XYZ file of C-alpha atoms in Angstrom:
757
model
C 133.663 90.386 153.843
C 131.517 93.502 153.851
C 130.300 92.647 150.333
C 129.173 89.185 151.518
C 127.277 90.681 154.486
C 125.572 93.251 152.239
C 124.612 90.501 149.824
C 123.105 88.354 152.597
C 121.084 91.322 153.891
C 119.867 92.086 150.360
C 118.679 88.490 149.774
C 116.866 88.316 153.117
C 115.131 91.645 152.545
C 114.288 90.695 148.952
C 112.584 87.404 149.797
C 110.905 88.704 152.955
C 109.623 91.806 151.183
C 108.425 89.994 148.066
C 106.693 87.025 149.755
C 105.145 89.097 152.526
C 103.945 91.890 150.220
C 102.456 89.446 147.682
C 100.588 87.469 150.333
C 99.244 90.637 151.954
C 97.967 91.876 148.605
C 96.295 88.510 147.895
C 94.637 88.441 151.330
C 93.307 91.941 150.774
C 91.861 91.039 147.324
C 90.228 87.848 148.675
C 88.661 89.813 151.488
C 87.240 92.434 149.110
C 85.871 89.721 146.811
C 84.293 87.814 149.695
C 82.372 90.839 150.977
C 81.295 92.036 147.523
C 78.413 89.712 146.602
C 76.753 91.645 143.750
C 77.341 89.928 140.378
C 77.951 92.994 138.236
C 80.832 94.659 136.386
C 82.690 95.383 139.622
C 82.603 91.687 140.508
C 84.238 90.935 137.145
C 87.021 93.425 137.956
C 87.544 91.729 141.364
C 87.882 88.371 139.595
C 90.434 89.911 137.216
C 92.500 91.296 140.089
C 92.504 87.885 141.761
C 93.528 85.838 138.726
C 96.282 88.366 138.010
C 97.638 88.174 141.601
C 97.560 84.363 141.631
C 99.359 84.382 138.277
C 102.119 86.679 139.593
C 102.588 84.257 142.517
C 102.706 81.359 140.007
C 99.643 79.684 141.522
C 98.128 78.844 138.152
C 95.218 76.515 139.154
C 93.626 79.272 141.274
C 94.435 81.841 138.565
C 92.704 79.769 135.867
C 89.639 79.273 138.092
C 89.118 83.007 138.583
C 89.837 83.654 134.892
C 86.998 81.301 133.901
C 84.719 82.922 136.488
C 85.439 86.399 135.120
C 84.777 85.299 131.499
C 81.547 83.516 132.437
C 80.184 86.502 134.381
C 81.155 88.973 131.608
C 79.358 86.794 129.018
C 76.353 86.549 131.310
C 76.207 90.333 131.671
C 76.446 90.654 127.820
C 78.803 93.607 127.940
C 81.305 93.637 125.078
C 83.692 96.129 126.677
C 83.772 94.089 129.891
C 84.427 90.824 128.041
C 87.244 92.526 126.097
C 88.682 93.757 129.396
C 88.799 90.207 130.830
C 90.391 88.646 127.720
C 92.948 91.468 127.428
C 93.935 91.202 131.132
C 94.254 87.399 130.861
C 96.402 87.764 127.730
C 98.703 90.280 129.392
C 99.071 88.026 132.464
C 100.155 84.975 130.447
C 102.267 87.251 128.240
C 104.122 88.494 131.322
C 104.790 84.994 132.752
C 105.993 83.621 129.378
C 102.978 81.378 128.626
C 102.802 82.633 125.074
C 100.381 80.128 123.550
C 97.694 80.996 126.120
C 98.470 84.689 125.770
C 97.889 84.540 121.989
C 94.611 82.651 122.539
C 93.254 85.321 124.903
C 94.505 88.164 122.682
C 92.697 86.668 119.661
C 89.470 86.383 121.654
C 89.881 90.009 122.722
C 90.341 90.976 119.032
C 87.131 89.140 118.049
C 85.184 91.023 120.721
C 86.673 94.380 119.657
C 85.847 93.789 115.990
C 82.356 92.556 116.835
C 81.598 95.715 118.825
C 83.777 97.964 116.608
C 85.924 98.934 119.560
C 88.933 100.259 117.628
C 90.947 101.615 120.554
C 90.865 98.195 122.192
C 91.743 96.454 118.920
C 94.761 98.714 118.450
C 95.951 98.035 122.002
C 95.646 94.257 121.634
C 97.537 94.350 118.317
C 100.269 96.397 120.007
C 100.612 93.747 122.753
C 100.626 90.951 120.168
C 103.417 92.702 118.293
C 105.466 92.677 121.494
C 104.692 88.981 122.082
C 105.691 87.998 118.531
C 108.965 89.870 119.066
C 109.690 87.780 122.185
C 109.112 84.470 120.318
C 111.247 85.772 117.404
C 108.342 85.821 114.879
C 109.510 89.090 113.363
C 107.188 89.047 110.338
C 104.018 88.843 112.447
C 105.495 91.276 114.969
C 105.958 93.916 112.265
C 102.523 93.165 110.759
C 100.747 93.475 114.116
C 102.560 96.704 115.000
C 101.839 98.251 111.598
C 98.120 97.301 111.828
C 98.023 98.862 115.289
C 99.852 101.915 113.936
C 97.224 102.389 111.183
C 94.364 102.191 113.708
C 95.990 104.698 116.053
C 96.654 107.071 113.150
C 92.992 106.818 112.040
C 91.874 107.690 115.574
C 94.491 110.443 115.952
C 95.959 108.804 119.046
C 99.529 110.117 119.123
C 100.521 108.080 122.215
C 99.548 104.818 120.501
C 101.407 105.803 117.319
C 104.574 106.426 119.326
C 104.308 103.087 121.155
C 103.940 101.283 117.805
C 107.017 103.047 116.420
C 108.909 102.028 119.543
C 107.924 98.370 119.095
C 108.872 98.430 115.396
C 112.271 99.902 116.279
C 112.830 97.194 118.930
C 111.946 94.496 116.375
C 114.591 95.785 113.953
C 117.026 96.046 116.879
C 116.446 92.351 117.694
C 117.018 91.577 114.004
C 120.365 93.443 114.350
C 119.215 95.891 111.664
C 120.299 98.931 113.665
C 120.103 101.342 110.721
C 116.451 100.346 110.156
C 115.433 100.485 113.812
C 117.096 103.708 114.994
C 114.892 106.054 112.899
C 111.735 104.570 114.482
C 113.198 104.849 117.984
C 114.299 108.442 117.443
C 110.866 109.406 116.039
C 109.238 107.793 119.066
C 111.619 109.623 121.410
C 110.905 112.963 119.738
C 107.149 112.348 120.063
C 107.350 111.304 123.717
C 109.485 114.353 124.550
C 107.007 116.611 122.788
C 104.116 115.252 124.858
C 105.992 115.077 128.165
C 109.803 115.265 128.437
C 109.664 113.347 131.744
C 107.304 110.515 130.693
C 108.021 106.801 130.931
C 108.005 106.602 127.123
C 111.033 108.920 127.011
C 112.854 106.600 129.449
C 112.050 103.457 127.438
C 113.069 105.139 124.155
C 116.384 106.407 125.569
C 117.119 102.960 127.001
C 116.393 101.288 123.640
C 118.553 103.809 121.718
C 121.431 103.184 124.168
C 121.100 99.425 123.597
C 121.160 100.065 119.830
C 124.414 102.063 120.160
C 126.005 99.186 122.118
C 124.905 96.548 119.568
C 125.794 98.601 116.473
C 128.797 97.701 114.357
C 131.437 100.301 113.482
C 129.981 100.597 109.960
C 126.466 101.244 111.353
C 127.822 103.848 113.769
C 129.621 105.593 110.908
C 126.387 105.579 108.922
C 124.722 107.428 111.814
C 127.637 109.897 111.933
C 128.972 108.471 115.209
C 132.655 107.753 115.814
C 133.640 104.456 117.441
C 135.158 106.218 120.477
C 131.796 107.980 121.118
C 129.854 104.713 121.460
C 130.134 104.302 125.246
C 129.639 108.019 125.974
C 126.412 108.277 123.923
C 125.031 105.061 125.421
C 125.765 106.264 128.990
C 124.097 109.630 128.309
C 120.925 107.906 127.087
C 120.873 105.450 130.019
C 121.381 108.262 132.563
C 118.462 110.243 131.090
C 116.292 107.122 131.170
C 117.310 106.350 134.759
C 116.305 109.789 136.085
C 112.854 109.483 134.470
C 112.371 105.874 135.679
C 112.966 107.029 139.278
C 110.586 109.956 138.839
C 107.892 107.677 137.352
C 108.392 105.241 140.280
C 109.291 102.327 137.995
C 111.978 100.447 139.987
C 112.064 97.480 137.574
C 112.988 99.730 134.635
C 115.449 101.698 136.779
C 117.146 98.480 137.986
C 117.426 97.160 134.418
C 118.995 100.473 133.295
C 121.531 100.463 136.148
C 122.546 96.887 135.299
C 123.126 97.930 131.662
C 125.204 100.921 132.880
C 127.281 98.534 135.000
C 127.996 96.351 131.966
C 129.186 99.420 130.005
C 131.583 100.452 132.786
C 132.765 96.830 132.907
C 133.642 97.027 129.203
C 135.393 100.374 129.786
C 137.517 98.774 132.532
C 136.165 101.003 135.351
C 135.514 98.306 138.009
C 134.566 100.778 140.759
C 131.794 102.507 138.786
C 130.601 99.146 137.436
C 130.078 97.767 140.956
C 128.342 100.962 142.072
C 125.859 100.606 139.204
C 125.243 96.901 139.925
C 124.761 97.701 143.615
C 122.140 100.387 142.796
C 120.358 97.870 140.554
C 120.143 95.332 143.395
C 118.821 97.999 145.805
C 116.078 98.859 143.311
C 115.204 95.152 142.900
C 113.759 95.195 146.428
C 111.016 97.565 145.254
C 109.521 95.644 142.303
C 108.098 92.209 141.436
C 109.910 91.393 138.192
C 112.008 88.588 139.666
C 113.690 87.646 136.388
C 115.200 91.172 136.317
C 116.412 90.713 139.906
C 117.976 87.337 139.078
C 119.690 88.746 135.982
C 121.087 91.715 137.947
C 122.598 89.414 140.593
C 124.075 87.268 137.808
C 125.606 90.330 136.091
C 127.172 91.423 139.401
C 128.645 87.950 139.889
C 130.131 87.984 136.384
C 131.647 91.407 137.201
C 133.495 89.952 140.224
C 134.610 86.856 138.292
C 136.189 89.131 135.656
C 138.083 90.835 138.508
C 139.383 87.351 139.637
C 137.340 87.719 142.863
C 135.873 84.200 142.639
C 134.479 84.101 146.197
C 132.251 87.188 145.797
C 131.340 86.077 142.266
C 130.189 82.685 143.616
C 128.133 84.337 146.389
C 126.262 86.482 143.861
C 125.731 83.452 141.612
C 124.178 81.549 144.521
C 121.929 84.474 145.379
C 120.801 84.739 141.754
C 120.127 80.990 141.735
C 117.870 81.228 144.817
C 115.751 83.948 143.184
C 115.636 82.264 139.761
C 114.767 78.809 141.144
C 112.053 80.148 143.425
C 110.310 82.092 140.648
C 111.254 79.711 137.788
C 113.223 82.258 135.748
C 114.404 79.589 133.299
C 116.392 81.924 131.031
C 118.341 83.247 134.024
C 118.971 79.718 135.330
C 120.468 78.612 132.002
C 123.065 81.408 131.967
C 123.653 81.019 135.724
C 124.362 77.263 135.683
C 126.740 77.712 132.754
C 128.677 80.484 134.549
C 128.909 78.438 137.791
C 130.179 75.407 135.866
C 132.943 77.528 134.286
C 133.821 79.100 137.657
C 134.147 75.748 139.495
C 136.195 74.359 136.594
C 138.578 77.330 136.797
C 139.164 76.856 140.554
C 139.721 73.093 140.078
C 136.418 71.842 141.642
C 135.570 69.546 138.756
C 132.811 67.584 140.545
C 130.845 70.752 141.226
C 131.580 71.985 137.706
C 130.177 68.750 136.243
C 127.073 68.898 138.473
C 126.204 72.425 137.346
C 126.984 71.569 133.755
C 124.401 68.782 133.974
C 121.887 71.266 135.345
C 122.753 73.604 132.492
C 122.087 70.811 129.963
C 118.686 70.058 131.567
C 117.623 73.729 131.533
C 118.984 74.231 128.021
C 116.972 71.233 126.809
C 113.860 72.559 128.540
C 114.393 75.928 126.859
C 114.780 74.086 123.595
C 111.376 72.546 124.296
C 109.977 75.991 124.984
C 111.487 77.234 121.736
C 109.836 74.329 119.939
C 106.542 75.279 121.615
C 107.032 78.842 120.398
C 107.715 77.545 116.910
C 104.559 75.405 117.078
C 102.628 78.464 118.230
C 103.904 80.435 115.252
C 102.992 77.620 112.882
C 99.511 77.343 114.425
C 98.996 81.072 114.090
C 100.029 80.989 110.437
C 97.740 77.976 109.890
C 94.835 79.811 111.547
C 95.432 82.801 109.277
C 95.411 80.556 106.205
C 92.255 78.773 107.366
C 90.475 82.056 108.009
C 91.480 83.293 104.586
C 90.159 80.103 102.965
C 86.939 80.328 104.998
C 86.465 83.866 103.788
C 86.924 82.853 100.145
C 84.713 79.817 100.621
C 81.948 81.830 102.305
C 82.068 84.316 99.425
C 81.686 81.488 96.924
C 78.793 80.079 98.958
C 77.033 83.429 98.909
C 77.348 83.573 95.119
C 76.074 80.031 94.800
C 73.205 80.732 97.170
C 72.117 83.690 95.042
C 72.033 81.482 91.971
C 70.177 78.775 93.844
C 67.586 81.254 95.096
C 66.846 82.211 91.496
C 66.434 78.573 90.593
C 64.282 77.992 93.682
C 62.027 80.866 92.672
C 61.591 79.368 89.202
C 60.998 75.824 90.378
C 59.059 76.458 93.547
C 55.899 74.838 92.226
C 57.725 71.668 91.237
C 59.385 71.483 94.630
C 56.027 71.708 96.448
C 54.737 68.756 94.450
C 57.829 66.708 95.215
C 58.023 67.743 98.893
C 56.317 64.632 100.216
C 58.481 62.324 98.119
C 61.628 64.167 99.244
C 60.648 63.855 102.900
C 60.324 60.125 102.539
C 63.597 59.918 100.683
C 65.345 62.137 103.257
C 64.054 59.930 106.064
C 65.503 56.893 104.351
C 68.790 58.668 103.706
C 68.922 59.846 107.306
C 68.535 56.319 108.616
C 71.198 55.072 106.233
C 73.574 57.894 107.211
C 72.971 57.243 110.907
C 73.801 53.583 110.489
C 76.898 54.486 108.503
C 78.028 56.955 111.197
C 77.601 54.355 113.948
C 79.752 51.889 112.002
C 82.413 54.556 111.419
C 82.363 55.447 115.114
C 82.989 51.825 116.084
C 85.816 51.561 113.569
C 87.361 54.803 114.776
C 87.196 53.535 118.369
C 89.086 50.382 117.367
C 91.668 52.409 115.423
C 92.072 54.809 118.336
C 92.726 51.910 120.743
C 95.338 50.507 118.369
C 97.016 53.903 118.094
C 97.124 54.185 121.893
C 98.786 50.763 122.185
C 101.299 51.702 119.477
C 101.972 55.032 121.165
C 102.698 53.345 124.532
C 105.040 50.868 122.827
C 106.882 53.639 120.946
C 107.136 55.687 124.142
C 108.766 52.766 125.972
C 111.267 52.313 123.126
C 111.996 56.052 123.063
C 112.662 56.106 126.837
C 115.063 53.211 126.478
C 116.866 54.982 123.631
C 117.103 58.163 125.711
C 118.673 56.287 128.632
C 121.192 54.663 126.264
C 122.007 58.053 124.740
C 122.514 59.535 128.218
C 124.975 56.753 129.084
C 126.791 57.336 125.777
C 126.926 61.091 126.418
C 128.383 60.500 129.891
C 131.018 58.161 128.427
C 131.882 60.666 125.682
C 132.152 63.478 128.202
C 134.540 61.493 130.421
C 136.579 60.478 127.371
C 136.781 64.101 126.189
C 137.892 65.180 129.669
C 140.668 62.550 129.624
C 141.861 63.687 126.174
C 141.756 67.327 127.315
C 143.978 66.585 130.331
C 146.388 64.598 128.128
C 146.598 67.432 125.588
C 147.248 69.977 128.348
C 150.100 67.836 129.757
C 151.651 67.463 126.296
C 151.307 71.196 125.637
C 153.006 71.981 128.950
C 155.905 69.664 128.158
C 156.256 71.071 124.644
C 156.198 74.639 125.976
C 158.932 73.832 128.522
C 161.176 72.291 125.832
C 160.510 75.179 123.452
C 161.398 77.888 125.982
C 164.518 75.961 127.070
C 165.761 75.710 123.463
C 164.910 79.357 122.858
C 166.892 80.428 125.933
C 169.886 78.286 124.825
C 169.760 79.783 121.335
C 169.658 83.303 122.760
C 172.678 82.614 125.003
C 174.601 81.152 122.041
C 173.830 84.316 120.037
C 175.137 86.522 122.848
C 178.314 84.417 123.149
C 178.870 84.557 119.365
C 178.459 88.338 119.374
C 180.882 88.710 122.270
C 183.366 86.402 120.503
C 183.169 88.482 117.323
C 183.699 91.696 119.304
C 186.728 90.215 121.110
C 188.219 89.012 117.808
C 187.849 92.516 116.336
C 189.466 94.062 119.441
C 192.379 91.614 119.153
C 192.776 92.588 115.478
C 192.828 96.299 116.429
C 195.325 95.561 119.191
C 197.628 93.708 116.790
C 197.329 96.572 114.285
C 198.145 99.149 116.979
C 201.165 97.163 118.220
C 202.377 96.667 114.618
C 202.001 100.370 113.958
C 203.905 101.256 117.128
C 206.700 98.738 116.412
C 207.213 100.069 112.882
C 206.152 103.713 112.781
C 207.646 104.746 116.122
C 211.104 103.183 115.343
C 211.641 105.157 112.082
C 211.234 108.727 113.447
C 213.321 107.872 116.523
C 216.148 106.490 114.342
C 215.921 109.589 112.132
C 216.167 111.863 115.182
C 219.216 109.941 116.506
C 220.969 110.153 113.073
C 220.268 113.892 112.873
C 221.787 114.457 116.307
C 224.943 112.587 115.211
C 225.219 114.869 112.188
C 224.784 117.907 114.416
C 227.566 116.693 116.692
C 230.036 116.383 113.773
C 229.036 119.832 112.439
C 229.907 118.802 108.877
C 226.535 119.374 107.216
C 226.112 122.305 104.831
C 223.410 124.863 105.700
C 221.114 124.012 102.760
C 221.155 120.283 103.610
C 220.578 121.168 107.249
C 217.352 122.942 106.321
C 216.278 120.009 104.118
C 216.964 117.429 106.882
C 215.190 119.625 109.443
C 212.068 119.908 107.247
C 211.993 116.140 106.698
C 212.491 115.501 110.417
C 209.703 118.001 111.186
C 207.280 116.135 108.897
C 208.287 112.794 110.412
C 207.834 114.070 113.963
C 204.505 115.712 112.997
C 203.253 112.363 111.710
C 204.498 110.703 114.890
C 202.769 113.325 117.054
C 199.478 112.755 115.210
C 199.879 109.009 115.609
C 200.498 109.283 119.348
C 197.647 111.761 119.775
C 195.146 109.489 117.987
C 196.467 106.414 119.764
C 196.102 107.984 123.206
C 192.626 109.313 122.485
C 191.510 105.956 121.069
C 192.860 104.107 124.095
C 191.107 106.576 126.438
C 187.766 106.095 124.627
C 188.070 102.320 125.038
C 188.537 102.568 128.799
C 185.618 101.278 130.875
C 183.556 104.069 132.389
C 184.872 106.821 130.060
C 182.159 109.477 129.454
C 182.368 112.525 127.196
C 181.820 116.065 128.571
C 178.746 117.041 126.533
C 178.195 120.825 126.256
C 177.068 123.459 123.755
C 179.811 123.917 121.137
C 180.069 126.204 118.113
C 181.311 124.062 115.130
C 182.645 127.200 113.361
C 184.874 128.064 116.299
C 186.294 124.495 116.491
C 186.899 124.412 112.724
C 188.761 127.748 112.802
C 191.083 126.424 115.501
C 191.805 123.185 113.606
C 192.521 125.095 110.342
C 195.204 127.157 112.098
C 197.122 123.968 112.969
C 196.855 122.559 109.426
C 197.672 125.700 107.439
C 201.260 124.654 106.665
C 200.202 121.249 105.324
C 197.545 122.849 103.095
C 199.966 125.556 101.907
C 202.576 122.981 100.835
C 200.041 121.452 98.429
C 198.708 124.913 97.406
C 195.149 123.811 98.375
C 192.074 126.098 98.271
C 189.920 125.583 101.389
C 186.289 126.856 101.132
C 185.194 127.464 104.715
C 181.327 127.683 104.790
C 180.605 126.441 108.314
C 177.631 128.447 109.737
C 178.787 130.959 112.352
C 176.842 131.138 115.628
C 175.326 127.649 115.339
C 175.403 125.373 118.364
C 175.587 121.598 118.745
C 175.656 119.347 121.786
C 179.126 117.682 121.803
C 182.416 117.174 123.661
C 184.706 120.077 122.613
C 187.934 118.002 122.455
C 186.244 115.062 120.732
C 184.687 117.289 118.072
C 188.071 119.009 117.471
C 189.743 115.596 117.093
C 187.060 114.431 114.608
C 187.375 117.576 112.450
C 191.192 117.498 112.669
C 191.392 113.845 111.498
C 188.854 114.273 108.688
C 190.485 117.534 107.479
C 193.990 115.947 107.705
C 192.772 113.047 105.535
C 191.291 115.515 103.022
C 194.669 117.359 102.773
C 196.587 114.050 102.657
C 194.613 112.611 99.730
C 194.119 115.885 97.774
C 196.128 116.589 94.616
C 198.318 119.660 94.421
C 196.382 122.882 93.741
C 193.128 121.066 94.551
C 190.252 122.335 96.718
C 188.593 121.274 99.978
C 185.037 122.293 100.911
C 183.802 122.748 104.510
C 180.104 123.471 105.047
C 177.221 122.905 107.469
C 173.422 122.951 107.319
C 170.493 122.409 109.703
C 168.389 119.270 109.035
C 165.503 119.012 111.503
C 166.899 118.318 114.972
C 170.526 117.936 113.783
C 173.329 119.969 112.163
C 175.119 118.298 109.258
C 178.907 118.990 108.920
C 180.434 118.198 105.489
C 184.215 117.868 104.663
C 184.683 117.177 100.917
C 187.832 116.895 98.776
C 188.567 116.233 95.082
C 191.462 113.859 95.677
C 192.240 110.162 95.158
C 188.924 108.792 96.455
C 188.266 105.248 97.758
C 186.898 101.972 96.418
C 183.338 100.759 97.229
C 184.647 97.988 99.514
C 186.530 100.400 101.748
C 183.562 102.865 101.795
C 181.278 100.037 102.963
C 183.790 99.070 105.672
C 183.964 102.636 107.020
C 180.137 103.015 107.006
C 179.689 99.676 108.821
C 178.927 100.529 112.465
C 180.356 97.192 113.644
C 183.729 97.688 111.875
C 186.645 98.386 114.246
C 189.613 98.555 111.826
C 190.380 100.364 108.553
C 193.476 99.744 106.407
C 195.463 102.951 105.827
C 196.661 104.191 102.418
C 199.441 106.579 101.376
C 198.512 110.140 100.372
C 199.212 111.972 97.114
C 202.500 113.082 98.528
C 203.374 109.575 99.805
C 202.194 110.606 103.292
C 201.830 107.600 105.567
C 198.866 106.758 107.803
C 197.845 104.178 110.370
C 194.012 103.865 110.077
C 193.397 104.884 113.713
C 192.055 108.330 112.752
C 188.837 107.070 111.131
C 188.243 104.507 113.901
C 188.621 107.343 116.441
C 186.181 109.560 114.467
C 183.528 106.833 114.317
C 183.866 106.105 118.038
C 183.768 109.798 119.099
C 180.762 110.673 116.874
C 178.783 107.725 118.283
C 179.617 108.748 121.878
C 178.300 112.275 121.110
C 174.897 110.808 119.949
C 175.676 111.490 116.290
C 176.520 109.489 113.210
C 179.116 109.612 110.409
C 178.823 108.636 106.752
C 181.272 108.640 103.803
C 180.665 108.745 100.045
C 183.581 108.349 97.606
C 184.638 107.252 94.122
C 188.186 106.590 92.918
C 189.786 109.698 91.312
C 186.632 111.783 92.032
C 187.169 112.667 95.664
C 185.619 111.885 99.047
C 182.758 113.447 101.112
C 182.604 112.847 104.890
C 179.299 113.867 106.571
C 178.807 114.122 110.351
C 175.376 114.655 111.990
C 175.273 116.117 115.525
C 172.184 117.130 117.586
C 171.293 120.821 117.850
C 171.695 121.907 121.450
C 168.332 123.772 121.645
C 166.343 120.537 120.975
C 167.961 118.438 123.692
C 166.966 118.777 127.359
């Protein structure tokens, strides 16, 4: 709400200040002119001040009257410099209010006066203004030509300030052509010159502002060519604008300062800093109260509105749009109105107010068409200027030919002068007759031309009536097409909404089916593991128990020799050892599958765990006369559960002993690889086929078929499943490589404790 109140206060102050100040200035100038009755140079200056003030207030009939009075009085006084002054002021007035055809006409008259009186400084200044005008109407060729002609004149006179202004205009022309690499050198030269003369001059501000605009319009390739990185674009542009803004305030140029602040706001908008963007736009609107360039004020209000619309604050955006519209409509800022109506149409369409959107879109079409007419007028002006240049060039060539012919004729006249004197009387009579004949012929041609002109007028009125009828028909057709397009757009949106709903519904169903399939697969694998575990228990647990019962019967009878007693005891020990390992693995596996089970992760030394496991497996290794190479790094530390890691090493080392041939070797080693320690257990035993290796390495696999060892040792497959599960729970991974009859290498990666918080 505070923003709306501030905006209302700003608009009231703006209109009150502008209208009151302009009228007071006009009243003062009229009063001075009324009391100054002497028709001299000062009177001409008073006339100039009046036609300029009326022009600023868009009261063109009064402005034209005083312009004619100033020209007439300057011609009457026969002062070339004064006549140049009037034409130049009139040209600049029409230049400033976008009446370019009239501006060019007055500038050309000013050029004629300057060249007639050899007033080079004035000629250079007019050419500089014409270069700026041609840039506005997009006639870049003539803009560059005019600026370069002005540049040559200023260089001949040694006027450094004029040279710098020309360079600035040339740079702006290339900037408008989007030839940033061509324009920047001129702008930078101009900036260096302005800073040399006066670091705080208005020229420095204009040059910095133009260079900032060039940075914002430059492509990435053009920035690279200038040695600028893409991420420096906004920073460099802001630095230039801030320098320009300080100077504009010091030079008391609120229009330039407001324009700079609006550009700064747009940069912050692009950077996503909404707070700084609004601060810049707000400063621009405060400065707009202090100047008379109403198109700048309208554009600044429009930019602020666009800023709020981007922030989804439609109410404040609409208020600023309306304020901009009041300024633009009052002072006929057509370019601002075009952009404004288009933005308001889009805004009303977005909030669902389609009637208002259509009304402003119609206004946008009308203004756009009027601008198109103005563009056509500019194009006609350019064509007329080119035609005038061609005509002047032909006249020059023709006059040169005439001079040559006249010289020849004078020689002939000198030779035949006597004959001409004798024939003078006869020629007079003949000329009289020819004159009468020519006069009669001209009268007949005039009558014929009058008849033709009347016919052309009648034809023109008829064609105009037909054209108006065609325009009305086209407007009706356009309205019909627009309504039809709107209907199709609504239909397409409805269809798209329905299609989107169906698509997302199918996608959700497909996702749920995938989850169900995955859960089904997991359950099937768990059932398979369960069946395998129950089968193992039903078979493997019965055998050792039966053996133990039979052995006790033998002990009770006390009929067994001592040597057989030792043999049966060793076999029973092996059987019970296998059974103990089975029960240990089975219990640990069952515990790991329990919901909510979490490992106790701590710093563990792999060497220490391996030493403990080797002590328990020494007998098994000794029976097969195996050589165990123990190269685990001492003093290393991994992050793991102590019991889990011991179980993993015990199972992998037991498998290595089980599948190793007699008098074979087993290698234990570790190494640091980045953030992990790699533990390797390798044997030279029976090895495994590729299918079984792939099954073990598959993370989704939950069962592995067991095989008998080299000494017909039995297994149950739970050991490897337990290893895979424990390694995964300790944030590690396990991998196996093996070939039949060449041995097997198990590798386990575990995180180093120092690298984990």
